[in-house]
Tab-separated table of C-alpha atoms and ligand atoms in Angstrom:
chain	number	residue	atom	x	y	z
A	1	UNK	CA	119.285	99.853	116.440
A	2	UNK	CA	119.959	103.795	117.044
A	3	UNK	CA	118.638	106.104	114.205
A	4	UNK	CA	119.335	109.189	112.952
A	5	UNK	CA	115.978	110.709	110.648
A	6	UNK	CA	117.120	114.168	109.739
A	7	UNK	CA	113.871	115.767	108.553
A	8	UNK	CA	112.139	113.458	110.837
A	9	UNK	CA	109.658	116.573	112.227
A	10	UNK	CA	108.635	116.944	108.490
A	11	UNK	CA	105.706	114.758	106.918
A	12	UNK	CA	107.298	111.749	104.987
A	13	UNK	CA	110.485	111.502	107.928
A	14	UNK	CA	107.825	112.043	111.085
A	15	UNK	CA	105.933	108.554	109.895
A	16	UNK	CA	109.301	107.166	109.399
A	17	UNK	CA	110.212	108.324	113.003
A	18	UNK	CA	106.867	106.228	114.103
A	19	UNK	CA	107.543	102.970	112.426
A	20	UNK	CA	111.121	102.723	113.489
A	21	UNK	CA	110.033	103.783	117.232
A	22	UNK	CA	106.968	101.208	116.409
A	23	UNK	CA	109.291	98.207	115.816
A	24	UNK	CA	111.769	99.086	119.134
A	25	UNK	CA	114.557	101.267	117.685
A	26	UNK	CA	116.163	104.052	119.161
A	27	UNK	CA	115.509	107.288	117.142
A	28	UNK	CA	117.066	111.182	117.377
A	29	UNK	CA	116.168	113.482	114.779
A	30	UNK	CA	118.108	116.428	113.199
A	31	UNK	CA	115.215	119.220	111.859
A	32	UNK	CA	115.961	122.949	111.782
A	33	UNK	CA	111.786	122.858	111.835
A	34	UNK	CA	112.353	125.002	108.388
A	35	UNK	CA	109.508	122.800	107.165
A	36	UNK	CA	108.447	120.914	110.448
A	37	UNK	CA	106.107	120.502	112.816
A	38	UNK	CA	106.805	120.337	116.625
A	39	UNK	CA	103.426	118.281	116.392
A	40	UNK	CA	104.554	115.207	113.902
A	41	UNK	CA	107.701	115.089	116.296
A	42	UNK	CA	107.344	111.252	118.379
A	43	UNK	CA	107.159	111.968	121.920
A	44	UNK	CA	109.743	108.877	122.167
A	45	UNK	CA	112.853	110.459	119.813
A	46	UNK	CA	115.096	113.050	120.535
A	47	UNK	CA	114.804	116.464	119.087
A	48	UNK	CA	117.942	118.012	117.770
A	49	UNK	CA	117.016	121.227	116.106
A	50	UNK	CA	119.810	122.031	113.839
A	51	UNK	CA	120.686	122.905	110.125
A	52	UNK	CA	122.234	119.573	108.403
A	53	UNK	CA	125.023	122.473	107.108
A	54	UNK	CA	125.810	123.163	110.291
A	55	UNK	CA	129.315	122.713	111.157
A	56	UNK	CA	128.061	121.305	114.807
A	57	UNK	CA	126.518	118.440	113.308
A	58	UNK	CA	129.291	115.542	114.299
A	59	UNK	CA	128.927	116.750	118.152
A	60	UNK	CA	125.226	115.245	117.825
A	61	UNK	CA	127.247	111.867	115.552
A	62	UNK	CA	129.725	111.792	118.555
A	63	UNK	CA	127.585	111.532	121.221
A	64	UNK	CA	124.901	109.256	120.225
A	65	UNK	CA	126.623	106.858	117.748
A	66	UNK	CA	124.169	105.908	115.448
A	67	UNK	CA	123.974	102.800	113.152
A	68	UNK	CA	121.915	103.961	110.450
A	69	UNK	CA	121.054	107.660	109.082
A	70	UNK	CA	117.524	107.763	107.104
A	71	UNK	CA	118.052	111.273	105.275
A	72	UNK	CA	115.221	112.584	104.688
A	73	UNK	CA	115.827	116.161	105.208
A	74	UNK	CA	115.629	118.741	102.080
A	75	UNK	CA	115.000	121.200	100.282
A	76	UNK	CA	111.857	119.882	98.903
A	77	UNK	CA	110.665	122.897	96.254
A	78	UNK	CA	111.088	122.451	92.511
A	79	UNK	CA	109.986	126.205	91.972
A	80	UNK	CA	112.713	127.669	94.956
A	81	UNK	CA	115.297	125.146	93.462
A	82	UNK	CA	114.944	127.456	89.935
A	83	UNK	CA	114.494	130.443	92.115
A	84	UNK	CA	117.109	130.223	93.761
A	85	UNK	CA	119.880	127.148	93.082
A	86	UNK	CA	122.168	128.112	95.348
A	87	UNK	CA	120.140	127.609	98.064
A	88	UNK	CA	118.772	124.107	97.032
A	89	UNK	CA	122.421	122.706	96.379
A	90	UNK	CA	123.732	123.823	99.803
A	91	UNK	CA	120.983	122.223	101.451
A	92	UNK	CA	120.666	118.934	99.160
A	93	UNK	CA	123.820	118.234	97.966
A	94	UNK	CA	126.620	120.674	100.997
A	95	UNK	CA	123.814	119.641	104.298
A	96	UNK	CA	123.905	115.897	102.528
A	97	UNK	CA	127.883	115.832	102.574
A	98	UNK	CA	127.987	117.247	106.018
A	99	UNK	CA	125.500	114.082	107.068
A	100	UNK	CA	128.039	111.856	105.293
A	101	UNK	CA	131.666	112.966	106.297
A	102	UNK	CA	130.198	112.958	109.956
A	103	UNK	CA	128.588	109.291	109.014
A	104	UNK	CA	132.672	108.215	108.076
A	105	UNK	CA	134.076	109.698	111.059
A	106	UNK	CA	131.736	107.668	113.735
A	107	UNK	CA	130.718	104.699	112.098
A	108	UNK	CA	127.700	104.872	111.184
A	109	UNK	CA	126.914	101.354	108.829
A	110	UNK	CA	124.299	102.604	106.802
A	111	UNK	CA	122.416	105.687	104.670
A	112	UNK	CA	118.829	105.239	103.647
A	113	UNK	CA	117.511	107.993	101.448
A	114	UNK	CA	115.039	109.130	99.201
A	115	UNK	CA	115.547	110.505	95.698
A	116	UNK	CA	112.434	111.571	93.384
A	117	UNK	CA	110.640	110.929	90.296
A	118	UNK	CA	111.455	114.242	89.016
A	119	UNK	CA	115.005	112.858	88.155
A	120	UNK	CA	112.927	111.131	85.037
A	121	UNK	CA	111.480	114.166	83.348
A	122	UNK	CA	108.840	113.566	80.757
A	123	UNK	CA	108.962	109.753	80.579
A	124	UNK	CA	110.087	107.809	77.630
A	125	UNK	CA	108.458	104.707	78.383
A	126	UNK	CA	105.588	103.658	80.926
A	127	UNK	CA	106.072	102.395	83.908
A	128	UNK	CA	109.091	103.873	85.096
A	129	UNK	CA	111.267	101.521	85.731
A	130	UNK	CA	114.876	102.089	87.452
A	131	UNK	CA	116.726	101.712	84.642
A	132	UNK	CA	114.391	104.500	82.638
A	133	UNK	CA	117.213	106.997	81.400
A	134	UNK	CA	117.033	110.583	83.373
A	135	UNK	CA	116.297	113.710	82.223
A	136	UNK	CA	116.081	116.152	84.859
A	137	UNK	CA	114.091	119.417	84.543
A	138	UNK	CA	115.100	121.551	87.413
A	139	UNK	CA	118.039	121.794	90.017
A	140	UNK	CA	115.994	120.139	92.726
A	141	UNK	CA	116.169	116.855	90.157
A	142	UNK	CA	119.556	117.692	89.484
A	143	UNK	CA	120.566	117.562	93.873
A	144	UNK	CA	118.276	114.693	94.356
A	145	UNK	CA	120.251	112.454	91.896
A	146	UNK	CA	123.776	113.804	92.811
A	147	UNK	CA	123.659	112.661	96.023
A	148	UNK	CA	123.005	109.081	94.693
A	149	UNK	CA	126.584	109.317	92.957
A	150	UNK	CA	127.997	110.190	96.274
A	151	UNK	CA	126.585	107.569	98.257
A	152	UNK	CA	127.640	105.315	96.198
A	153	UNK	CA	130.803	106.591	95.875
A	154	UNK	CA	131.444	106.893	100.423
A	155	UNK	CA	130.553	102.902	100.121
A	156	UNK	CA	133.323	102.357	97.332
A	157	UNK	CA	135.169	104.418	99.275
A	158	UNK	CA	134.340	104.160	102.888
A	159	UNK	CA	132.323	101.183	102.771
A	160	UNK	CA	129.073	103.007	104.167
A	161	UNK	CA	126.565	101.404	102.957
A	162	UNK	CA	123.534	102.458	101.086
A	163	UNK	CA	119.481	102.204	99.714
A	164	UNK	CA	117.969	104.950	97.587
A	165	UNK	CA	114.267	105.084	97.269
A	166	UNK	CA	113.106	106.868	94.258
A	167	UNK	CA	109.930	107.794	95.301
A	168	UNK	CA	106.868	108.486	93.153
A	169	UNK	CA	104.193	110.879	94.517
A	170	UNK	CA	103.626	110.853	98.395
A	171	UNK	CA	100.920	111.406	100.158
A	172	UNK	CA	99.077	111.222	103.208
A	173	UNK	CA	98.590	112.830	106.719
A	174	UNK	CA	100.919	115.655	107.821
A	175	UNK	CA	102.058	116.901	104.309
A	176	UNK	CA	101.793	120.319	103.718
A	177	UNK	CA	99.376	121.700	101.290
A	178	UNK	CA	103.060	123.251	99.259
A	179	UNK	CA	105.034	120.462	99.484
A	180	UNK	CA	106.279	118.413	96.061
A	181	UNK	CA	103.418	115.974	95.050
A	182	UNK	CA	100.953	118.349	97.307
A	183	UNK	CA	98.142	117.902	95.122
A	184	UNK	CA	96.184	115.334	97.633
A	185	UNK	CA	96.849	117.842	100.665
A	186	UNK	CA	95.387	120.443	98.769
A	187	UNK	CA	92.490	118.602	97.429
A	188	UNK	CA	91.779	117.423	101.106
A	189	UNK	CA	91.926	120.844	102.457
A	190	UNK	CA	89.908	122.262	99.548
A	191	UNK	CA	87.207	119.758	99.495
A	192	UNK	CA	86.547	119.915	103.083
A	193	UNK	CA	86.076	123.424	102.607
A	194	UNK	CA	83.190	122.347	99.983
A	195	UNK	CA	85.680	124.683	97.343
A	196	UNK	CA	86.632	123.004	94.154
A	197	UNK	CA	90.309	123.225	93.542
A	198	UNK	CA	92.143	124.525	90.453
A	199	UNK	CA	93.526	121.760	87.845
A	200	UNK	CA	96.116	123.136	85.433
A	201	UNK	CA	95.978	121.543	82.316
A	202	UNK	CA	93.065	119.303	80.811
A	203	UNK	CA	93.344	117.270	84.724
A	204	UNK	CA	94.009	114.119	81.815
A	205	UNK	CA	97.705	114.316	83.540
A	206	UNK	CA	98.970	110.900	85.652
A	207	UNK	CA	100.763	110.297	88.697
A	208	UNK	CA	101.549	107.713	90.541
A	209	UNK	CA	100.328	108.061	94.447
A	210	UNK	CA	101.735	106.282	97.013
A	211	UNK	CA	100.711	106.156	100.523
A	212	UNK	CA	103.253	107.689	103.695
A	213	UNK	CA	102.926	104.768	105.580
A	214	UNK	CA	103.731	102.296	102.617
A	215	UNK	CA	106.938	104.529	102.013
A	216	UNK	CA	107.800	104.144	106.161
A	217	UNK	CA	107.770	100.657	105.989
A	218	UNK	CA	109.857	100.289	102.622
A	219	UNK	CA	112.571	102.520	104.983
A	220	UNK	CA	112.288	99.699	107.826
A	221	UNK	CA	113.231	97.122	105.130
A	222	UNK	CA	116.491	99.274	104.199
A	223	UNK	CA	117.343	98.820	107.944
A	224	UNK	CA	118.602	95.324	107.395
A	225	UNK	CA	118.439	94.919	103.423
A	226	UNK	CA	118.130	96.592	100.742
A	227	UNK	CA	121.738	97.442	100.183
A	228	UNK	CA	123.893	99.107	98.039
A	229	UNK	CA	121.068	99.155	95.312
A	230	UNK	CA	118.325	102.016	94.135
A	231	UNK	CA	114.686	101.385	94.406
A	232	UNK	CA	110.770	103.047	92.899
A	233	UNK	CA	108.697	103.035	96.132
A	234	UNK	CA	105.011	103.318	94.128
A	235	UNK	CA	102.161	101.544	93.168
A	236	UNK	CA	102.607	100.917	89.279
A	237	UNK	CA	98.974	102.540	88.928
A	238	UNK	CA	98.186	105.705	87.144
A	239	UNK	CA	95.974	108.022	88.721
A	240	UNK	CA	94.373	111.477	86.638
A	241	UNK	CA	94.246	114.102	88.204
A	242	UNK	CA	90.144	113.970	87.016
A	243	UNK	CA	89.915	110.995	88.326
A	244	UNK	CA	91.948	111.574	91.578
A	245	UNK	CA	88.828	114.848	91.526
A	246	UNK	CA	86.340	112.435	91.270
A	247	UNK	CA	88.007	110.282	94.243
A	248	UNK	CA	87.703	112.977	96.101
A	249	UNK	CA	83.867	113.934	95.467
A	250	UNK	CA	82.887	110.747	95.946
A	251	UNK	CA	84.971	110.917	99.214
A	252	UNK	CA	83.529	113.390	100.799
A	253	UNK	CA	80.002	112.919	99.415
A	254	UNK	CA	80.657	116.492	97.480
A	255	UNK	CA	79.699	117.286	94.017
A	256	UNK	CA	82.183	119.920	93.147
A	257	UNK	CA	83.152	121.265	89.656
A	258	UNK	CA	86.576	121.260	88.758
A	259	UNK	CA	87.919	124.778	87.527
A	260	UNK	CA	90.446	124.588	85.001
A	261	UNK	CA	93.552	126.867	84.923
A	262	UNK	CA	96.381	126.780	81.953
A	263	UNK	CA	99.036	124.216	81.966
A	264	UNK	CA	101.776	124.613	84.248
A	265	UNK	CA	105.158	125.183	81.981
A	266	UNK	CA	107.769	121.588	82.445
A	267	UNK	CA	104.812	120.087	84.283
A	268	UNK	CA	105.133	116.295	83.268
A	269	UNK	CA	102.116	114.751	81.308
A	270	UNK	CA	101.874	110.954	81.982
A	271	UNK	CA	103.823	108.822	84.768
A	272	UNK	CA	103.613	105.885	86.667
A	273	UNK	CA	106.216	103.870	88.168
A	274	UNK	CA	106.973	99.788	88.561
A	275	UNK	CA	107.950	98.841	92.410
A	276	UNK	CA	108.927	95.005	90.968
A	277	UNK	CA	112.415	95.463	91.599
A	278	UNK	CA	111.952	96.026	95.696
A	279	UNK	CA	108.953	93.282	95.414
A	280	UNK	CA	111.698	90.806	94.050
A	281	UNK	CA	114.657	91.543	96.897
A	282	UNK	CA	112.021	91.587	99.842
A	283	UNK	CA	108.513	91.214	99.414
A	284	UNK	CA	107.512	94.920	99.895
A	285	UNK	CA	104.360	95.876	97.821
A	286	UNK	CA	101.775	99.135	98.392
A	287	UNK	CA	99.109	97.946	101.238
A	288	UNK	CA	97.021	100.880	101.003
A	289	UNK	CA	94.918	101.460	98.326
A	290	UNK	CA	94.133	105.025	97.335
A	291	UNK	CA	90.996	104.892	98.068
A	292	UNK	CA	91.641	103.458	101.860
A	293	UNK	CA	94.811	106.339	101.522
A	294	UNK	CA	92.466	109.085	100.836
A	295	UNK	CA	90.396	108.255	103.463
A	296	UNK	CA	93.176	108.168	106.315
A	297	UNK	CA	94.310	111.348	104.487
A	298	UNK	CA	90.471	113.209	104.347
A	299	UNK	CA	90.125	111.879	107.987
A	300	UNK	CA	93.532	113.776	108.822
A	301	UNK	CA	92.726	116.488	107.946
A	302	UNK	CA	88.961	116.976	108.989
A	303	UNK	CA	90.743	116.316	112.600
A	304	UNK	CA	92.711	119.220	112.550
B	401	NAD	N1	106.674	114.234	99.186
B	401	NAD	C1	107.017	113.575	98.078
B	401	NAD	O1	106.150	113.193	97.274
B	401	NAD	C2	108.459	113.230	97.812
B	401	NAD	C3	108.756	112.592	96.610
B	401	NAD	C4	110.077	112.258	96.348
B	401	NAD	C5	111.066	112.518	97.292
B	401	NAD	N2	110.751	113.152	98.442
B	401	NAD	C6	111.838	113.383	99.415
B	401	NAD	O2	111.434	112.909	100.680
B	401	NAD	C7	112.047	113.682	101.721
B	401	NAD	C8	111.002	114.167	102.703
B	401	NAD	O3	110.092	115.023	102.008
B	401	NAD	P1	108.743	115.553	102.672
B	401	NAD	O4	107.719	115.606	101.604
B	401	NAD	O5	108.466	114.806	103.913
B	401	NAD	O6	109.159	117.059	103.004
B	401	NAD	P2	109.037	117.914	104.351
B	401	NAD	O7	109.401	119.315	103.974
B	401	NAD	O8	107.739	117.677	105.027
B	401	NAD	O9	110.196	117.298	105.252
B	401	NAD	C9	111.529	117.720	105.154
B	401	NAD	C10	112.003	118.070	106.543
B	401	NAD	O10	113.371	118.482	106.445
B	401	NAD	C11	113.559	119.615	107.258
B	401	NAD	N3	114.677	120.394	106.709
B	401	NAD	C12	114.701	121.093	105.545
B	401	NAD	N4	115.893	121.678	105.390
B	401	NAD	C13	116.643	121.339	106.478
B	401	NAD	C14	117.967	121.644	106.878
B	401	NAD	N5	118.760	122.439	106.144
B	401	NAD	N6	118.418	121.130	108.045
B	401	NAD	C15	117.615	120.338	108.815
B	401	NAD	N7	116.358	120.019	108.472
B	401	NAD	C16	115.875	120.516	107.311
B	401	NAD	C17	112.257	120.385	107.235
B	401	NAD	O11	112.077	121.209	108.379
B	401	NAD	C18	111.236	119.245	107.191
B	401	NAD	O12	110.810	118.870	108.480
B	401	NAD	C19	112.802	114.806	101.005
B	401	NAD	O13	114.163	114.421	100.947
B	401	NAD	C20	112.190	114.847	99.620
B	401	NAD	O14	113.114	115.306	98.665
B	401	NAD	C21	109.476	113.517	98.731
């Protein structure tokens, strides 16, 4: 198959890149490198570095004719997307359009793309499931989910089909220590440091971590499956952040005290999400457990 991963020099779309390359596609990439790294890009997929916005985009569409787009470029800050909303809509929700119109004028079959837990807000009932009514908090929730209503409205439409991925919180090697859900990259690069790292709030708050390379391979199932339908991609366990501290001593054979800072305002308090709907159309489950995550993760980044 040829692939387009936009955001595919970032750190969720560069292990994508590596699994699709892994398993014999053909893969370009669209990154303006606004958040990427020439050294996550796959020696074996072309670099285009350009803006999704930009106007040039179906040049790139026209030449290589692509089967399947795997969006995964965006605007990825909750505080920038209050700071400044403009900004996050033209990226999310104009850049995403461009991607689309472009996927209707050369064929392209299929869209694979993530939305985010932070459509849910403060949830109502534990786990999340897909059906769990939204409540969005910030614009970057607000972009996330609106591009769900247009892919499903190009496949009405245009027939283009479509899998959304409602990711919980990623992580793993190559995320940045200020990305959404960076709390693992900055524990990593804090711990390694032997300095403890702040926790807002009483640390009693719960995520739900799931590891990059379990996300990759839920976007190889989208490539024949998957379709027309919304997915969690998680674990269905709920993580503190104490305990994820703990982890994280016991990890690196520290014995760090956490310092406690004062709860971050809309931060959400408890969350986990169910994966059983994707388990029931295809089998996918999390491999990696966090423990055996943190480790690839701590191993990362001592490397570097
Ligand atoms: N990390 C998480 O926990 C998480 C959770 C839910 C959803 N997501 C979604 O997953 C996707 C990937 O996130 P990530 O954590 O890998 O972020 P990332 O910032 O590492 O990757 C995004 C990539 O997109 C590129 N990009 C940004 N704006 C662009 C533009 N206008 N044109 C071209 N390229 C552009 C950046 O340079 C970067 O390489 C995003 O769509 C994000 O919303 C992430």
């Amino acid at each position: 198959m040829k692939i387009l991963v936009t955001g595919g020099a970032g750190f969720i779309g560069s292990h994508i890149v590596d699994l699709y390359i892994g398993l014999g596609h053909e893969v370009c990439i669209v990154d303006d490198m606004s958040h990427g790294k020439e050294e996550n890009v796959n020696s074996n997929a072309k670099l285009y570095k350009l803006d999704i916005r930009d106007k040039e985009l179906y040049k790139i569409f026209q030449e290589e004719k692509f089967d399947v787009v795997c969006h995964q470029a965006a605007q990825i800050s909750v505080p920038h997307s209050i700071d400044d909303p403009f900004l996050d809509a033209d990226i999310n929700v104009m850049g995403t359009l461009n991607i689309l119109e472009c996927c209707k004028k050369y064929g392209v079959k299929k869209v694979i793309y993530p939305a985010s837990a932070a459509i849910f807000g403060e949830p109502q009932y534990l786990p999340v499931d897909e059906k769990h009514p939204l409540n969005m908090q910030c614009g970057y929730g607000v972009t996330k989910h609106t591009v769900e209503h247009y892919l499903d409205v190009y496949y009405k439409l245009f027939g283009i089909k479509y899998t959304v991925f409602r990711y919980a919180n990623v992580y793993g090697p190559r995320q940045d220590a200020t990305g959404e859900g960076g709390v693992v990259a900055i524990f990593s690069e804090k711990f390694l440091a032997n300095e403890a790292p702040y926790i807002f709030g009483d640390g009693e708050q719960t995520r739900d971590f799931v590891y990059v390379k379990d996300v990759a391979k839920a976007n190889a199932e989208a490539l024949e499956g998957l379709d027309n339908e919304i997915f969690n991609v998680s674990t269905n366990v709920e993580v503190s952040v104490n305990d994820l501290f703990n982890i994280f001593n016991e990890l690196t054979s520290s014995n760090l005290e956490p310092v406690y800072k004062e709860e971050r305002a809309g931060d959400i308090k408890y969350s986990y999400m169910t994966y059983e709907k994707i388990s029931k159309a295809c089998g996918w489950k999390p491999e990696y457990s966090l423990k055996e995550g943190l480790d690839e993760t701590i191993a990362f980044y001592k490397s570097k």
